[in-house]
PDB file of C-alpha atoms in Angstrom:
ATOM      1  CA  UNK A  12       9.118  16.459  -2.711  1.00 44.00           C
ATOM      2  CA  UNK A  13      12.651  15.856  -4.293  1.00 41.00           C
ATOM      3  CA  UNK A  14      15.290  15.137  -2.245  1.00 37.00           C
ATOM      4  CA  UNK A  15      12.732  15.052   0.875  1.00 40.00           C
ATOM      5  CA  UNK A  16      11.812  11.630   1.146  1.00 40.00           C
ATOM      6  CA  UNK A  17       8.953  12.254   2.383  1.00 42.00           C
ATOM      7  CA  UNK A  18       6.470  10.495   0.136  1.00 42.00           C
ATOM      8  CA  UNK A  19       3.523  11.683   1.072  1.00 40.00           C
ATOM      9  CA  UNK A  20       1.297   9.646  -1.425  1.00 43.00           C
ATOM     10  CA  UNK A  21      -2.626  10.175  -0.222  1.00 39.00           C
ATOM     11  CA  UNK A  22      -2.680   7.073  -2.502  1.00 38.00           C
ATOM     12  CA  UNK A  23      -5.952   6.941  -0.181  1.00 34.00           C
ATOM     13  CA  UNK A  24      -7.995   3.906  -1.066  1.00 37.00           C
ATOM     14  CA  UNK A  25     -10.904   2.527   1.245  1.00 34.00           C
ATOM     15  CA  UNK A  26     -11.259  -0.709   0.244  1.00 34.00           C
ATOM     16  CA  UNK A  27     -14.658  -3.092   0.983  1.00 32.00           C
ATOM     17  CA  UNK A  28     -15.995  -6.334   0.417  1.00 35.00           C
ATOM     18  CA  UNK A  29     -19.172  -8.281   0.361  1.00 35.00           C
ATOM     19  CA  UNK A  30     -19.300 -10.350   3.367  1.00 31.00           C
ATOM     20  CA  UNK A  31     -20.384 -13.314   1.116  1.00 33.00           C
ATOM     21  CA  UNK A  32     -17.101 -13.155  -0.861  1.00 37.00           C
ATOM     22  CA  UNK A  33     -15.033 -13.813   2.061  1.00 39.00           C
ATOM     23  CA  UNK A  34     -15.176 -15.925   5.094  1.00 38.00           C
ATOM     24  CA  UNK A  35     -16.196 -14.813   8.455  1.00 34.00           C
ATOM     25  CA  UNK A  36     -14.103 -17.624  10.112  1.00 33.00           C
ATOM     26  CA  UNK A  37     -10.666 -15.647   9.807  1.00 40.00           C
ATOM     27  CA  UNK A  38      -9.721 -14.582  13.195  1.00 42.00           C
ATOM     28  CA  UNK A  39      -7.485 -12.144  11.528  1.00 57.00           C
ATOM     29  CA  UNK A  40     -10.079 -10.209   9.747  1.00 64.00           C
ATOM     30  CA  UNK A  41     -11.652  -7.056  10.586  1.00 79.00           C
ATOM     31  CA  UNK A  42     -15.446  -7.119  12.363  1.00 83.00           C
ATOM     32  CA  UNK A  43     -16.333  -4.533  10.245  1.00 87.00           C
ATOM     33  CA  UNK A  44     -14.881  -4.734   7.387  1.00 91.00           C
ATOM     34  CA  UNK A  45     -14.986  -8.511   6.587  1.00 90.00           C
ATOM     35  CA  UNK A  46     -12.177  -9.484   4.371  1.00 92.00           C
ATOM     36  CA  UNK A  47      -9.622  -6.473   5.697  1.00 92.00           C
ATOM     37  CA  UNK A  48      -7.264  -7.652   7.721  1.00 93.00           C
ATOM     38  CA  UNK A  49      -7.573  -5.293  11.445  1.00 92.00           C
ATOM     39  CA  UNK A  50      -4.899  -3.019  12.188  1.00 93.00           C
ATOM     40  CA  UNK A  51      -3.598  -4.791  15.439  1.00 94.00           C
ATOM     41  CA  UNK A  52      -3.236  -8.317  13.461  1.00 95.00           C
ATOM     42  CA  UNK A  53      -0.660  -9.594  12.544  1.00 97.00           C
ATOM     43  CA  UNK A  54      -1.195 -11.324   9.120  1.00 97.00           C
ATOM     44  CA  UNK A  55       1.024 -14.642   8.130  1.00 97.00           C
ATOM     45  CA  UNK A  56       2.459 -13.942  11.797  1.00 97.00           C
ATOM     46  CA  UNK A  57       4.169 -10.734  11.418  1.00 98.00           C
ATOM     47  CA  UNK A  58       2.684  -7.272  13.242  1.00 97.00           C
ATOM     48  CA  UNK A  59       0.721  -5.140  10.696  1.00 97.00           C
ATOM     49  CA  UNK A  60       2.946  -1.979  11.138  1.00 97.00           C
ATOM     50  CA  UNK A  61       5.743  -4.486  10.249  1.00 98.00           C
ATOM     51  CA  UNK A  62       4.468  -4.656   7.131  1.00 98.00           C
ATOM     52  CA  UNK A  63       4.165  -1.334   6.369  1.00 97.00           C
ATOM     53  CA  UNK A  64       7.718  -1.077   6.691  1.00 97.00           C
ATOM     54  CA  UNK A  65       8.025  -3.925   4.128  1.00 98.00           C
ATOM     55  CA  UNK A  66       5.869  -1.803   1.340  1.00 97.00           C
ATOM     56  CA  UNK A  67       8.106   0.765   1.879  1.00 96.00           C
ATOM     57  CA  UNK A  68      11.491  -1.490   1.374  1.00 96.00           C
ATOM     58  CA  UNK A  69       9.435  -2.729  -1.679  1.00 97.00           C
ATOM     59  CA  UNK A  70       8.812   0.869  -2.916  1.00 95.00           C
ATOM     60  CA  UNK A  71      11.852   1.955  -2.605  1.00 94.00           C
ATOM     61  CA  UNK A  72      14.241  -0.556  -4.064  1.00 93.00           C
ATOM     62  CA  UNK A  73      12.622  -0.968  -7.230  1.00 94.00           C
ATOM     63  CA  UNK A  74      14.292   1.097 -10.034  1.00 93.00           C
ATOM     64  CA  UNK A  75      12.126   4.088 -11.574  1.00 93.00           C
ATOM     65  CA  UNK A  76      12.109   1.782 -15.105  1.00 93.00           C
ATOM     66  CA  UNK A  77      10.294  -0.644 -13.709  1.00 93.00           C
ATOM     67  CA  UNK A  78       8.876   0.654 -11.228  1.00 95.00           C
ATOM     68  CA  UNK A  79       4.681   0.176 -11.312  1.00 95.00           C
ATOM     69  CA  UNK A  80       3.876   3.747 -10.155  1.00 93.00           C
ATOM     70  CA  UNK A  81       4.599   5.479 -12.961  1.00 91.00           C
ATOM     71  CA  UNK A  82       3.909   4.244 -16.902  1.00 91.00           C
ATOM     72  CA  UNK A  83       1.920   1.747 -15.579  1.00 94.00           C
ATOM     73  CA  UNK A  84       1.986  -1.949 -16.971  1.00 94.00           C
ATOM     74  CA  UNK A  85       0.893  -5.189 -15.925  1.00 93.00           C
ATOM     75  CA  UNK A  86       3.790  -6.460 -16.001  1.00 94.00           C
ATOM     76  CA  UNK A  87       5.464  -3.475 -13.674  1.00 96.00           C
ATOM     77  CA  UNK A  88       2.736  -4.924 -11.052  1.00 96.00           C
ATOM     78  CA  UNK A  89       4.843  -8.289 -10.488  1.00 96.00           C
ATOM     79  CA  UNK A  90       7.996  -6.175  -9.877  1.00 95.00           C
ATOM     80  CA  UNK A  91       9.843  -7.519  -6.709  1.00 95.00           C
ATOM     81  CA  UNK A  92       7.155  -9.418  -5.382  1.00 96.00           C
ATOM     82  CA  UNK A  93       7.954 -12.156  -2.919  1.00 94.00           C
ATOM     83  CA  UNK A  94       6.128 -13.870   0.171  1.00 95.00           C
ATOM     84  CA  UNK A  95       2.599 -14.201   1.010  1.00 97.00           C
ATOM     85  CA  UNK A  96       1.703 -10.760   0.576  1.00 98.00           C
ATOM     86  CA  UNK A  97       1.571  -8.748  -3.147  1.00 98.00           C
ATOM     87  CA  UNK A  98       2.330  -4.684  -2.789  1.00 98.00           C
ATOM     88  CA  UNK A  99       0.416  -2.177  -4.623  1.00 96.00           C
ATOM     89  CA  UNK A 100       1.893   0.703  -5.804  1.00 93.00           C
ATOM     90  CA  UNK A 101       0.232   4.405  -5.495  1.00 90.00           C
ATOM     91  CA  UNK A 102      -0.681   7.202  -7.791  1.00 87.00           C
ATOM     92  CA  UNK A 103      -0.117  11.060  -7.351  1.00 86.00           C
ATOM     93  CA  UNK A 104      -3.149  12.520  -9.222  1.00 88.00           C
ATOM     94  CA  UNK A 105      -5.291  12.370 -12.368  1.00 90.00           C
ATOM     95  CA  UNK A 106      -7.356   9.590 -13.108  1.00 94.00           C
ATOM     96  CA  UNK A 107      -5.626   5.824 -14.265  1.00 94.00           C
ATOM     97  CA  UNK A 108      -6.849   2.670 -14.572  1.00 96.00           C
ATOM     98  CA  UNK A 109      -4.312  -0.106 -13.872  1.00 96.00           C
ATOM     99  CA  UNK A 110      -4.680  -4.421 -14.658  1.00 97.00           C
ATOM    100  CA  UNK A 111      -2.782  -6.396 -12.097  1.00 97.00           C
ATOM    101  CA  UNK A 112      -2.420 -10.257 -12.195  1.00 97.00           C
ATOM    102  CA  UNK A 113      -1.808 -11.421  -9.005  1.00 97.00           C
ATOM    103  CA  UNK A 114      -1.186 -14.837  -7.776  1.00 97.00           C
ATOM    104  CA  UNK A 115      -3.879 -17.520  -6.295  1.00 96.00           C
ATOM    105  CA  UNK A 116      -3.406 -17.078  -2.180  1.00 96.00           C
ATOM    106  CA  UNK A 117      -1.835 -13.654  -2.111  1.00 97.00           C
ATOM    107  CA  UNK A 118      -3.309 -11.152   0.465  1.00 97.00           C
ATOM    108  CA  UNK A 119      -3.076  -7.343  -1.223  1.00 96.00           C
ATOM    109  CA  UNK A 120      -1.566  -4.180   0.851  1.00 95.00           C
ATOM    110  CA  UNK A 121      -2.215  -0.562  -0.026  1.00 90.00           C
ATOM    111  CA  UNK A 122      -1.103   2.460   1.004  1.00 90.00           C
ATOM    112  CA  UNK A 123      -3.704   4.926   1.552  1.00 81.00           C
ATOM    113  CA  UNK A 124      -2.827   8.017   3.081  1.00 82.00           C
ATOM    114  CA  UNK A 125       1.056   7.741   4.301  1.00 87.00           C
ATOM    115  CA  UNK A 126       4.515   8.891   4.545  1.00 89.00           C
ATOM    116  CA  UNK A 127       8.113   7.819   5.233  1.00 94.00           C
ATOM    117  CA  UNK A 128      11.256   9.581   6.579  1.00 93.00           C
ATOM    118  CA  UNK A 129      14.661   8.243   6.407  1.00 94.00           C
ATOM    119  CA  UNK A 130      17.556  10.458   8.768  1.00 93.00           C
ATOM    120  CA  UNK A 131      19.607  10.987   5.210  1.00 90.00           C
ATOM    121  CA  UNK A 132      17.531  14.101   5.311  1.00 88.00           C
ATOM    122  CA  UNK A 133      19.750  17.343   6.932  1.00 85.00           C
ATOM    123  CA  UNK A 134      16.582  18.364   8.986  1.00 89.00           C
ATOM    124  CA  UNK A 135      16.423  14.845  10.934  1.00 93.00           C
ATOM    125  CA  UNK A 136      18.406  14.788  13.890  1.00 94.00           C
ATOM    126  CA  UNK A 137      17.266  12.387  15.973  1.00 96.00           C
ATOM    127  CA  UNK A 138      14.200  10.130  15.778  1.00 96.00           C
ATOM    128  CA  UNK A 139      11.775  12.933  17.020  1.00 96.00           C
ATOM    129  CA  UNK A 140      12.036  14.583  13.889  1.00 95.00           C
ATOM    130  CA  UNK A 141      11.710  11.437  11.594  1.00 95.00           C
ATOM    131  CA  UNK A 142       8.388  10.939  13.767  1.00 95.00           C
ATOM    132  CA  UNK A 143       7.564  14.114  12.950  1.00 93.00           C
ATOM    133  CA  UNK A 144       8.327  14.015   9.330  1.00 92.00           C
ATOM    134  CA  UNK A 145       6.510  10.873   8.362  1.00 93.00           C
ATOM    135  CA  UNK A 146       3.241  12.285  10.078  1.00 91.00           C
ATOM    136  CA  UNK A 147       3.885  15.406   8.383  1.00 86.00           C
ATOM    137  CA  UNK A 148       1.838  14.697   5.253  1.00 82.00           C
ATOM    138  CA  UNK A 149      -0.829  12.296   6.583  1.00 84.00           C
ATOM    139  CA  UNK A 150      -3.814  15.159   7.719  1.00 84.00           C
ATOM    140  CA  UNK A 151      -6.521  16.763   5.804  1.00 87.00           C
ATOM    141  CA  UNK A 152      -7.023  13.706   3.495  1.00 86.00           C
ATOM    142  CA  UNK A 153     -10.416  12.609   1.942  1.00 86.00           C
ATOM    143  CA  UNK A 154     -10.312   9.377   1.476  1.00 87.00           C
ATOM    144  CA  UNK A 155     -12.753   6.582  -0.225  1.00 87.00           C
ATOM    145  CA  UNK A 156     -12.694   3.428  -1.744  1.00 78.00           C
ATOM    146  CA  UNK A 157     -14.574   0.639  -2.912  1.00 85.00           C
ATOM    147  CA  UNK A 158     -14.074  -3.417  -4.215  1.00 86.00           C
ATOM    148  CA  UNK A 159     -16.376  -4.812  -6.136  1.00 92.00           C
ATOM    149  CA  UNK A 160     -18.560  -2.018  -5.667  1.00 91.00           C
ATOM    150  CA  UNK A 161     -18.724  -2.199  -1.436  1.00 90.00           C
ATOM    151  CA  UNK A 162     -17.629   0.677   0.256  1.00 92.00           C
ATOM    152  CA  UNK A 163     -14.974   0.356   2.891  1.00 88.00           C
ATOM    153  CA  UNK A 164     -15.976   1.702   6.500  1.00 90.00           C
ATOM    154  CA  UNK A 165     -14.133   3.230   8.989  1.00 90.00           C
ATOM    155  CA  UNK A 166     -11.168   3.997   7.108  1.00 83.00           C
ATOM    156  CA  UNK A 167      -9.390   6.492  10.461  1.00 85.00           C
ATOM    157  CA  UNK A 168      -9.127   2.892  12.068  1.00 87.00           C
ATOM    158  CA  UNK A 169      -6.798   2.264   9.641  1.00 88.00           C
ATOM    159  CA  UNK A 170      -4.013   4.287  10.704  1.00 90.00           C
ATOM    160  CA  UNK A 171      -0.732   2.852  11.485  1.00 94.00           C
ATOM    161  CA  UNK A 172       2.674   3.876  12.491  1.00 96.00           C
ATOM    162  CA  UNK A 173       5.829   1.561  12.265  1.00 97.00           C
ATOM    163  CA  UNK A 174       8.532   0.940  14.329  1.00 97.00           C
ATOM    164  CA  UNK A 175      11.901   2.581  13.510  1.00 97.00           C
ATOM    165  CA  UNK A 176      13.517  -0.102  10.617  1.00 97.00           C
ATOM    166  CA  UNK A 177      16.358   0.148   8.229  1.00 97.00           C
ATOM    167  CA  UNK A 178      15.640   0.870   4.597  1.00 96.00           C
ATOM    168  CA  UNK A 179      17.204   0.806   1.344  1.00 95.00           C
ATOM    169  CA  UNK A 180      17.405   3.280  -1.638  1.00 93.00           C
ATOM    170  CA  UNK A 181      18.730   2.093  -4.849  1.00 91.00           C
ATOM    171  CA  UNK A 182      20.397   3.929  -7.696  1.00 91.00           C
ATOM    172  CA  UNK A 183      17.579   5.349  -9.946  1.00 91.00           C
ATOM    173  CA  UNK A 184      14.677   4.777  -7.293  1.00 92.00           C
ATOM    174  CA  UNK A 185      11.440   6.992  -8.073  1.00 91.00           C
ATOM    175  CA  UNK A 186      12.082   9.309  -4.976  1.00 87.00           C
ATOM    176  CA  UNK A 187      15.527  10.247  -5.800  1.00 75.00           C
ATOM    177  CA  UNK A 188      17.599  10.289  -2.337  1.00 75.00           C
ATOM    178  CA  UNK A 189      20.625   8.956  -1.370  1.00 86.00           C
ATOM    179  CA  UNK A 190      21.589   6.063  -2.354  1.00 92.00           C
ATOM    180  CA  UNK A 191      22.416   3.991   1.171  1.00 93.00           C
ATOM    181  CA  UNK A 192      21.079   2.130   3.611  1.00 94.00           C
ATOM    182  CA  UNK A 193      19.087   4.706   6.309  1.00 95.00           C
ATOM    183  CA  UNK A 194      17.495   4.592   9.378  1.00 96.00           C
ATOM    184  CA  UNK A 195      13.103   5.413   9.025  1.00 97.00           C
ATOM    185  CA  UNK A 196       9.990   5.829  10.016  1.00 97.00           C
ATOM    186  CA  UNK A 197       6.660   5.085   8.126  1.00 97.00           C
ATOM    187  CA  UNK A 198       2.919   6.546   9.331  1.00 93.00           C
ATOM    188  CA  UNK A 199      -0.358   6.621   7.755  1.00 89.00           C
ATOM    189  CA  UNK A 200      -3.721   4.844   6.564  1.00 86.00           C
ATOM    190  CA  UNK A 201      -3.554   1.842   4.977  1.00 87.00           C
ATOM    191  CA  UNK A 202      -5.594  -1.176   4.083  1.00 84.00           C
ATOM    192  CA  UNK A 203      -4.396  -4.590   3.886  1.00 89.00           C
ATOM    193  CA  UNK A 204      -6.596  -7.591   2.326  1.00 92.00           C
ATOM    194  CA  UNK A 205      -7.190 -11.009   2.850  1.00 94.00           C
ATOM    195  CA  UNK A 206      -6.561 -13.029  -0.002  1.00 95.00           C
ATOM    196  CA  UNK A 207      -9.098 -12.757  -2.772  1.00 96.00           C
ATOM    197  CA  UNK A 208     -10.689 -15.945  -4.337  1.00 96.00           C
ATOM    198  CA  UNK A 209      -9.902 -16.829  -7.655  1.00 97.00           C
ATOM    199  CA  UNK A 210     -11.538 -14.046 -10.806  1.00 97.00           C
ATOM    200  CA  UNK A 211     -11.648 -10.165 -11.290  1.00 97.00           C
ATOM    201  CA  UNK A 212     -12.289  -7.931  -8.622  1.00 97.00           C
ATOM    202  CA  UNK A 213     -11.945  -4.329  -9.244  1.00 93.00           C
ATOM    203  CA  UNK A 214     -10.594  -1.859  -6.336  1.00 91.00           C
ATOM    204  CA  UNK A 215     -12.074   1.770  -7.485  1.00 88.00           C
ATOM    205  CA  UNK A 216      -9.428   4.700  -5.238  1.00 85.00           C
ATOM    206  CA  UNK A 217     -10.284   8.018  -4.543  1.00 87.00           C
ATOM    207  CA  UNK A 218      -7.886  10.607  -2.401  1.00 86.00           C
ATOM    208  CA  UNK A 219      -8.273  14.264  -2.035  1.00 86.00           C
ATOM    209  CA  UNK A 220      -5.824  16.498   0.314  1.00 86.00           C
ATOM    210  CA  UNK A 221      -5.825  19.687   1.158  1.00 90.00           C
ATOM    211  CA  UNK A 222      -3.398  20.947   3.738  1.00 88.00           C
ATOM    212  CA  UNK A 223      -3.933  24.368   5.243  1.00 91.00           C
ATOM    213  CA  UNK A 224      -0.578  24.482   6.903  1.00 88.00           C
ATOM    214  CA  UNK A 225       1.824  23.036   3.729  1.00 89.00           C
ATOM    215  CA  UNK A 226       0.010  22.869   0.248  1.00 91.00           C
ATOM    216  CA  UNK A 227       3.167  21.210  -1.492  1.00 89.00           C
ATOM    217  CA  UNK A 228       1.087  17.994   0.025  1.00 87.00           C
ATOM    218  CA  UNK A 229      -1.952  19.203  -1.884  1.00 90.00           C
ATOM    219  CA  UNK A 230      -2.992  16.698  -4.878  1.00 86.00           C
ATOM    220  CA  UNK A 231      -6.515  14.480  -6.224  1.00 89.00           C
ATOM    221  CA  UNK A 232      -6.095  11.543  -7.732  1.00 88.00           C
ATOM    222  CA  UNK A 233      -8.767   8.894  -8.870  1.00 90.00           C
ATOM    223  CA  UNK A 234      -8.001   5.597  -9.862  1.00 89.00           C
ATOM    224  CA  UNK A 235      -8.476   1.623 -10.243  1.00 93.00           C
ATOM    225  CA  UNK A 236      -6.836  -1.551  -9.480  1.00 94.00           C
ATOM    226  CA  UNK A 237      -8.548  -4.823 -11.934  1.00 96.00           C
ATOM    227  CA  UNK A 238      -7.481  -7.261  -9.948  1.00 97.00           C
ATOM    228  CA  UNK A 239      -6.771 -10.769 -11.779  1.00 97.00           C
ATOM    229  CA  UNK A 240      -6.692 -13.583  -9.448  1.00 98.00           C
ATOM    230  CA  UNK A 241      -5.429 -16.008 -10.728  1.00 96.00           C
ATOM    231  CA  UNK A 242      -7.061 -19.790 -10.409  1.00 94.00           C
ATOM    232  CA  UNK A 243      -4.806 -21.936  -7.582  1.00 83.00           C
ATOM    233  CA  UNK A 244      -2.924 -24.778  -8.513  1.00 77.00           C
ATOM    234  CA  UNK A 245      -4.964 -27.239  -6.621  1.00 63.00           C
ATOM    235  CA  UNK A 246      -7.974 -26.147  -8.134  1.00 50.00           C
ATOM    236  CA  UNK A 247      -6.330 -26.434 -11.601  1.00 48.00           C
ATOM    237  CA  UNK A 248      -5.333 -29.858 -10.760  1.00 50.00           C
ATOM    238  CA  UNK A 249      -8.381 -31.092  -9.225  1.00 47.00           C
ATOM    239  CA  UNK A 250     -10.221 -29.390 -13.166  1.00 44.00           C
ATOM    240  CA  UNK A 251      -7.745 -31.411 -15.073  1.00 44.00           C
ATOM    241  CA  UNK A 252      -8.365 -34.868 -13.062  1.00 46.00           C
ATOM    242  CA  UNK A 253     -12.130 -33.998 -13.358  1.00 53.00           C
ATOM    243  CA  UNK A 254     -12.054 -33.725 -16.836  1.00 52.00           C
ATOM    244  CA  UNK A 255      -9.643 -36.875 -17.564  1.00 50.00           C
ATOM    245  CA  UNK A 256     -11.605 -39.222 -15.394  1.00 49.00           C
TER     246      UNK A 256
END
């Protein structure tokens, strides 16, 4: 993919939960997949498919050294996070397995399926093409997941498409374009979790494309997400005070 920002990662993850590991009272969550946050919500008050143009600023503006894509570390998973919700990065084929501490209270987004355009590319013109161009990639994608063993349904509900939003590329970023502020589009399948309580949760990703029309999107990759949640301070507080009284 190069120059062509075009990331098409199939980093396609179906993600599920147990309906007694999450409440049923969120108004936000999905009916059918309990604990996934529906595709027309709009979680800590901002639209879904504005987030998904947040993952992508996040993606993008992290240099390739410490970026959490590629020679993965725990540590490379806390890299530019900020705000209510923690960003997952992808993987372009083989089989990993990946540790992640995330904060108490943080919901989790993943890409699954999905592309972005910016119009630094020659072939954009207007914003037809950089429609076109971030759906490009996002067909002819098997896609599963599970957490904690449940099996995500449904996953073509998932698809979303963002509004036109501005998006930077830093020096040494993992896609190597232009460096500059652009004008983009993002599309694809995605899921996007309520906040997991406290302990380890494991997120198991499988994505297989094949593309019949362009097989430079063609790619399997297998892996998992340990999740650490990490204990909130309240709890922690309320432990201590237990023990000292």
């Amino acid at each position: 993919m190069g120059l062509l920002v075009k990331h098409v990662l199939c980093s396609v993850l179906a993600i599920t939960f147990a309906i007694s590991i999450f409440p049923l009272t969120n108004v936000s969550g999905d009916s059918v997949n309990p604990g996934v946050y529906a595709s027309n919500s709009a979680p800590f008050g901002i639209p879904y498919k504005d987030w998904i143009a947040k993952w992508w600023q996040w993606t993008i503006s992290i240099p390739a050294s410490q970026h959490p894509r590629d020679n993965y570390t725990d540590a490379k998973c806390a890299s530019n996070q900020a705000g209510p919700v923690w960003f997952l990065a992808d993987q372009l084929g083989g089989r990993e397995e990946r540790t992640c501490t995330i904060p108490a209270g943080k919901a989790v987004l993943i890409p699954l399926l999905t592309g972005e355009c910016a119009n630094n590319l020659l072939e954009i013109k207007n914003d037809q093409d950089l429609r076109r161009c971030a759906m490009a990639g996002d067909e002819y994608g098997a896609i599963e997941a599970t957490v904690d063993g449940v099996k995500i349904k449904d996953l073509e509900k998932y698809r979303v498409q963002s509004d036109f939003f501005n998006i930077t590329h830093v020096k040494d970023n993992i896609y190597e374009p232009d460096v500059g502020t652009f004008r983009a589009m993002a599309d694809g399948f995605y899921v996007f979790l309520e906040p997991l309580p406290p302990g380890k949760h494991d997120v198991d990703l499988k994505v297989s494309v094949l593309n019949p029309g362009d097989t430079s999107y063609n790619y399997n990759a297998d892996w998992t997400y340990h999740l650490l949640v990490e204990p909130s301070t309240n709890a922690t507080n309320a432990t201590a005070t237990n023990k000292s009284s």
